[in-house]
Short mmCIF file of C-alpha atoms and ligand atoms in Angstrom, two decimals:
data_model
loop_
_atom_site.label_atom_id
_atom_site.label_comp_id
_atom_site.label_asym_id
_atom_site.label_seq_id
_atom_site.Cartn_x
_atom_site.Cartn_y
_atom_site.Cartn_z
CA UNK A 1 -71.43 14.31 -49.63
CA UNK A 2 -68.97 13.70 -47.05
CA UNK A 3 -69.45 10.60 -45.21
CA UNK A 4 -67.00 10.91 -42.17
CA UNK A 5 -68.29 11.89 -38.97
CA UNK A 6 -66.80 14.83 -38.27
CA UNK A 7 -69.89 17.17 -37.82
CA UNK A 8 -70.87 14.84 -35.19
CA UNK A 9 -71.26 15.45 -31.32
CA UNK A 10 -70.57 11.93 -29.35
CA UNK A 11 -72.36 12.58 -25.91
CA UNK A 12 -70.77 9.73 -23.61
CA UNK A 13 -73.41 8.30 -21.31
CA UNK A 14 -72.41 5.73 -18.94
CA UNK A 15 -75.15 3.08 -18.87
CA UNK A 16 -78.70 2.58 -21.07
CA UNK A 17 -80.76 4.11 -17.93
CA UNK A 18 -78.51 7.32 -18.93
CA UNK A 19 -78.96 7.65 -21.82
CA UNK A 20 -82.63 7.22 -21.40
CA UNK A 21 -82.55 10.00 -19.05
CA UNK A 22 -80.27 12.30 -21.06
CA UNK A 23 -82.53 11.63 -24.06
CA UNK A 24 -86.03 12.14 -22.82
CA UNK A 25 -84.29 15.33 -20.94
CA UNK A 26 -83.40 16.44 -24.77
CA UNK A 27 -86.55 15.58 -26.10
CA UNK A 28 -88.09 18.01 -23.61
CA UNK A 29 -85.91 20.86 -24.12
CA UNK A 30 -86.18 20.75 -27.66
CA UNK A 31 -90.46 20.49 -27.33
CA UNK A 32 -90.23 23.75 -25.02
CA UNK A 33 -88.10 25.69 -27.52
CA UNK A 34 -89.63 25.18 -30.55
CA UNK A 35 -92.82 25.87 -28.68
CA UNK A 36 -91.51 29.07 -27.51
CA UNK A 37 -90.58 29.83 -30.79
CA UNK A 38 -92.42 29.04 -33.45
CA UNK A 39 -95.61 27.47 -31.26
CA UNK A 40 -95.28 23.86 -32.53
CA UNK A 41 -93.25 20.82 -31.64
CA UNK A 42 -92.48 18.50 -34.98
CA UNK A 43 -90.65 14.97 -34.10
CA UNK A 44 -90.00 12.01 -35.37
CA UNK A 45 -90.04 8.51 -33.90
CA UNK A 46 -87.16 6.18 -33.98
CA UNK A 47 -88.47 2.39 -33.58
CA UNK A 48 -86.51 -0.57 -32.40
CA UNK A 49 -85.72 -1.43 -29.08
CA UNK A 50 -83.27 0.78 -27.60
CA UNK A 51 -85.93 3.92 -27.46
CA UNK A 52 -88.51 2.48 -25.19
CA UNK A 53 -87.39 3.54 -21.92
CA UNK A 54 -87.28 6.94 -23.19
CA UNK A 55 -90.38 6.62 -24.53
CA UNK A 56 -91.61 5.50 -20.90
CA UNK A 57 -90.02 8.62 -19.69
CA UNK A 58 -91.71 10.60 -21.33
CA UNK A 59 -94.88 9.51 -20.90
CA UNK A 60 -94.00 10.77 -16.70
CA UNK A 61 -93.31 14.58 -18.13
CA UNK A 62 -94.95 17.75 -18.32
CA UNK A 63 -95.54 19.54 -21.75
CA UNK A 64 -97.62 21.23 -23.69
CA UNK A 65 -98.46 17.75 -25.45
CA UNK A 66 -101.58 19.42 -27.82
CA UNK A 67 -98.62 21.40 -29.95
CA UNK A 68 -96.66 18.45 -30.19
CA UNK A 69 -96.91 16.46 -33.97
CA UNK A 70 -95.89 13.14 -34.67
CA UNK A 71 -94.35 11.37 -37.36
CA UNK A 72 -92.55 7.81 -37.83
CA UNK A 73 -88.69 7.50 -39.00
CA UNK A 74 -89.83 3.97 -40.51
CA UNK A 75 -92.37 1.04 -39.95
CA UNK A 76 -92.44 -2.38 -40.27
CA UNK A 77 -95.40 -3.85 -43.14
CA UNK A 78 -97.14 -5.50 -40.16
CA UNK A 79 -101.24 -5.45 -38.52
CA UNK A 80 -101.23 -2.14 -37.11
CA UNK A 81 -101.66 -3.98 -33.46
CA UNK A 82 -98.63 -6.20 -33.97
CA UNK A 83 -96.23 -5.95 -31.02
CA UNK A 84 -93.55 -5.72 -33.47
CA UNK A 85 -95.10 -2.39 -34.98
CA UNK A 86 -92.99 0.91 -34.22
CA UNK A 87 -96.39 2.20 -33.76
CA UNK A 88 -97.58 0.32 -31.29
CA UNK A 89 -94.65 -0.10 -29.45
CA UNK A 90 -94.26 4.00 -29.29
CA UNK A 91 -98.63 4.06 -28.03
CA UNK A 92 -98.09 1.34 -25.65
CA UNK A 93 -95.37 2.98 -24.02
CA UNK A 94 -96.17 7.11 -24.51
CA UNK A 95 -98.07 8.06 -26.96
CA UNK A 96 -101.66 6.57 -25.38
CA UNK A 97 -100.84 8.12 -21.82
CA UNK A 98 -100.43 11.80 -23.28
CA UNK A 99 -102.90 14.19 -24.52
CA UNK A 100 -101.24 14.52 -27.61
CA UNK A 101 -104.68 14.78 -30.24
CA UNK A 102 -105.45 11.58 -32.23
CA UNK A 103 -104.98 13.96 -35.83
CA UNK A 104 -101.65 14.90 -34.79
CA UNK A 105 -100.07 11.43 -34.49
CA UNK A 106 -99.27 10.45 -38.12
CA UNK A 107 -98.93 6.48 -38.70
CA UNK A 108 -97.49 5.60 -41.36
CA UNK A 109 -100.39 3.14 -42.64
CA UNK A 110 -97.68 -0.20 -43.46
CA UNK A 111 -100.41 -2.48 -42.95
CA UNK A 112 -101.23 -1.58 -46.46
CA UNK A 113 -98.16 -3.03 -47.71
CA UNK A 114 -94.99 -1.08 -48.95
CA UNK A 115 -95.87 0.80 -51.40
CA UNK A 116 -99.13 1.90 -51.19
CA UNK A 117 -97.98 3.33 -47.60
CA UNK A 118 -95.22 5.11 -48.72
CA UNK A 119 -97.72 6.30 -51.61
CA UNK A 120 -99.73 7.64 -48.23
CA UNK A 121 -96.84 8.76 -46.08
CA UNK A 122 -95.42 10.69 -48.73
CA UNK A 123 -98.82 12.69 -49.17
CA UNK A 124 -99.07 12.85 -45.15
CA UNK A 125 -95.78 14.40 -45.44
CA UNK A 126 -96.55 17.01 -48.31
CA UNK A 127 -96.28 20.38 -46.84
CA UNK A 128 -94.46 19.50 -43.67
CA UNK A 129 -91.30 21.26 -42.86
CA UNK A 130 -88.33 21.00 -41.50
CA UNK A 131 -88.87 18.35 -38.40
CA UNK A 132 -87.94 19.74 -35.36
CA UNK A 133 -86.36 16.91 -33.54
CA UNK A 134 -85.38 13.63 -35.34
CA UNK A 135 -84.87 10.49 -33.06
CA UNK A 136 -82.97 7.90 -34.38
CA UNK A 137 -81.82 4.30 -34.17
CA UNK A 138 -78.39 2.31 -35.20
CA UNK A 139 -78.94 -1.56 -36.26
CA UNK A 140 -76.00 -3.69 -35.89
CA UNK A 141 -75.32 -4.08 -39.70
CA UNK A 142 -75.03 0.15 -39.61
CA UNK A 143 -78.95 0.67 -40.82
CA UNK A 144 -80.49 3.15 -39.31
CA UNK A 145 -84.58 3.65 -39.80
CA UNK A 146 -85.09 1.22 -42.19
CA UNK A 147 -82.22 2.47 -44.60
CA UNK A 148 -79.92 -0.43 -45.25
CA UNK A 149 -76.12 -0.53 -46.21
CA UNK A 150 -75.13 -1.29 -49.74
CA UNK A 151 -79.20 -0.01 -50.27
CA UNK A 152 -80.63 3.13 -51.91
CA UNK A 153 -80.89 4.95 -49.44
CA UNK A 154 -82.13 8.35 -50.92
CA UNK A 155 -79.85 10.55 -49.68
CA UNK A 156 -79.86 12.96 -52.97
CA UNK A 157 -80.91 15.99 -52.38
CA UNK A 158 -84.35 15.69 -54.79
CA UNK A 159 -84.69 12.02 -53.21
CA UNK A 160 -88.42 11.04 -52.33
CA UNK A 161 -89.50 11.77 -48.58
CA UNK A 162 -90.23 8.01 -48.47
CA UNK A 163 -89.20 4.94 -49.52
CA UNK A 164 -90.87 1.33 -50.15
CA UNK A 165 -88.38 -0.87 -48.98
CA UNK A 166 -88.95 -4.94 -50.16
CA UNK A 167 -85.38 -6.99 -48.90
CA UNK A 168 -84.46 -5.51 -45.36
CA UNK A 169 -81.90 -7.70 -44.38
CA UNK A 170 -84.00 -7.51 -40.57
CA UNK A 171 -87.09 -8.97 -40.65
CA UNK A 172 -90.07 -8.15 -41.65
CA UNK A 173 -88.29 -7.72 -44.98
CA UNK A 174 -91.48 -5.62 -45.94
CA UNK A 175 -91.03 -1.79 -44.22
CA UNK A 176 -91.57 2.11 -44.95
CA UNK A 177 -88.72 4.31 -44.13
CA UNK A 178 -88.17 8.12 -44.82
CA UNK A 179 -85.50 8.79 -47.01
CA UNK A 180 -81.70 9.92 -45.95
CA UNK A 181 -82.73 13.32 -47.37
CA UNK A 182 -85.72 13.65 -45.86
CA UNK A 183 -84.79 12.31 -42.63
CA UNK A 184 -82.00 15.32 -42.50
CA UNK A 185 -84.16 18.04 -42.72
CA UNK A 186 -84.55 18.59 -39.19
CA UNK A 187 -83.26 21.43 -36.94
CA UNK A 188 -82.30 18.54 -34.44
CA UNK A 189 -81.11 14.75 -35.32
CA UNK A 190 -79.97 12.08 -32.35
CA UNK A 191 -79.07 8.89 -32.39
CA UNK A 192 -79.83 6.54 -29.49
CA UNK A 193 -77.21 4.04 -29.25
CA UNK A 194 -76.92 1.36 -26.66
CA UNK A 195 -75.71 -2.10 -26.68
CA UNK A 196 -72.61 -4.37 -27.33
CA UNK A 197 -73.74 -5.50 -30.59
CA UNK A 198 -73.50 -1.57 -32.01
CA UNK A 199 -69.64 -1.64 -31.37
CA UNK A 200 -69.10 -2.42 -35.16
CA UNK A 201 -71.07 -0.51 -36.51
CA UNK A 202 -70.17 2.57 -34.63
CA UNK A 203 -66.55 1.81 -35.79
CA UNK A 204 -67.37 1.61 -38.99
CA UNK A 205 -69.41 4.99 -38.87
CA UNK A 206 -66.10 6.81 -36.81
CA UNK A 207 -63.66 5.38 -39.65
CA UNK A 208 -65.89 7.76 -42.02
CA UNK A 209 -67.30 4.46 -43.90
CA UNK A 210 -70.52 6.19 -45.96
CA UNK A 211 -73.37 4.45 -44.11
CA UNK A 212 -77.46 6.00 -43.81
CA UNK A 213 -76.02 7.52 -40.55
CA UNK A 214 -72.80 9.20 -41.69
CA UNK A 215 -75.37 10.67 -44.40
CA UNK A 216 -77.51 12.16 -42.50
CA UNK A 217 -75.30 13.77 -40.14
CA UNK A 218 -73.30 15.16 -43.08
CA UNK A 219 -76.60 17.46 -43.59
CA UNK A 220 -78.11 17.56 -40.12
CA UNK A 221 -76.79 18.82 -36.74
CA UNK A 222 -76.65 15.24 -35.64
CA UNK A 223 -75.99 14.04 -32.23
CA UNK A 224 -74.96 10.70 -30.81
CA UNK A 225 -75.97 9.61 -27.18
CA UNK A 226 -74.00 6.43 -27.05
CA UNK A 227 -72.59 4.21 -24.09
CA UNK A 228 -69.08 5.10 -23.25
CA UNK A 229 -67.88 1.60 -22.93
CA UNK A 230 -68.68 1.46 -26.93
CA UNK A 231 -65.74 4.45 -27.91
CA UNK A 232 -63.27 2.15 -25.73
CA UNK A 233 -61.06 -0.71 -26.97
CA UNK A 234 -62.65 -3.94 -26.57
CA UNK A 235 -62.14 -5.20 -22.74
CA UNK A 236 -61.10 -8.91 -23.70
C1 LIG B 301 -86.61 -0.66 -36.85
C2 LIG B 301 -85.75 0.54 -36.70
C3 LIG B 301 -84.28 0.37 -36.72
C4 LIG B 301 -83.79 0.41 -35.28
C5 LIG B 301 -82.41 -0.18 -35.17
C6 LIG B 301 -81.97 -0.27 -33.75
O1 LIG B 301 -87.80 -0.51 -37.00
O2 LIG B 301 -86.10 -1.78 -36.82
O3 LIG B 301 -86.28 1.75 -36.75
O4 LIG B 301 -83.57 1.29 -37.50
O5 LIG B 301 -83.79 1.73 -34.79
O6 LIG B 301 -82.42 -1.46 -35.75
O7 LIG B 301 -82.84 -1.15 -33.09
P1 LIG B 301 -82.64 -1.49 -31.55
O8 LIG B 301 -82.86 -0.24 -30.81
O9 LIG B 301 -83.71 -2.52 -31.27
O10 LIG B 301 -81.27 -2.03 -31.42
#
């Protein structure tokens, strides 16, 4: 697999309020077409900070919301009302303001601890397809979902759809995260990237280091909607 970014698309926004815009605006387009076409709208969640303003967005929009499904790029082994939970943080802000049906929002259940809810997720995920739309996060260490560097990150081909993950070097240390493999197959991937603390990382993935990222996009269409000030040279 070839871990430079080449296959990439860089979309420069110029601020986070941008690229909150520009995603939702993505989000929407992509909901619209694959309702068109195929009369169902698969995503995946990306959890961290960066997408909550898109996630407030979208809460504002108009779309067919009961054809949408949900699914989680990775949670954290947390209550299932912990502020810190990727699910929680996606109802507060969206999910619980749309008329998306309950049955079509799929958890992934890490209250139970690590591996008993990837046991779960796995089975949630047996039968699904190819996602539609795959939202995505960058850490500062080059992690994205909860895939870490130097970590298996299952990006074989006949990898499991999820993994238990026990040391994440970002706490909890206890999380869930779909697999590399399973997080490419996806008509759509992006990657929501905002913040001074990404520069490295981002470096590291345009140098064509083999990080979860440069993975993934090797398979996937893969976009990145990142802050232009990130691509320049450092200002100091
Ligand atoms: C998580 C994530 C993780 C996140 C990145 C970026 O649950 O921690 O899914 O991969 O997307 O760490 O997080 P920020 O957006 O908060 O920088």
């Amino acid at each position: 697999m070839n871990g430079s970014a080449r296959g990439v698309r860089w979309l420069v926004v110029a601020d986070v309020a941008e690229l909150h815009r520009t995603a939702c605006r993505y989000i929407i387009e992509a909901a619209e077409r694959a309702i068109q076409q195929r009369g169902e709208f698969a995503i995946v969640l990306a959890g961290g900070n960066t997408p909550r303003g898109v996630y407030r967005l979208l809460r504002a929009e108009r779309s067919d919301w009961s054809r949408w499904s949900v699914y989680f790029g990775d949670e954290r082994c947390l209550s299932p009302d912990d502020v810190e939970r990727n699910s929680k943080m996606a109802a507060d802000e969206w999910l619980e303001h749309v008329p998306i049906p309950k049955q079509r929002v799929h958890i992934i259940p890490a209250e139970l601890g690590a591996t008993a809810a990837a046991l779960a997720y796995a089975d949630t995920l047996r039968g699904v397809g190819e996602f539609d739309f795959v939202l995505l996060g960058l850490g500062e260490d080059g992690h994205t979902a909860s895939l870490f560097p130097r970590h298996d990150w299952g990006s074989a081909p006949d990898a499991p759809d999820v993994l238990a993950v026990f040391d994440s070097p970002k706490p909890p240390p206890q999380r869930v995260s779909l697999s590399a493999a399973r997080l490419s197959r996806a008509r759509e991937v992006l990657f929501l990237v905002a913040g001074e603390s990404k520069r490295e990382a981002i470096a590291r993935w345009r140098a064509g280091e083999q990080l979860p990222a440069s993975a993934i996009s090797a398979v996937a269409r893969a976009d990145v909607l990142i802050e232009s000030n990130l691509l320049k040279a450092r200002a100091d």
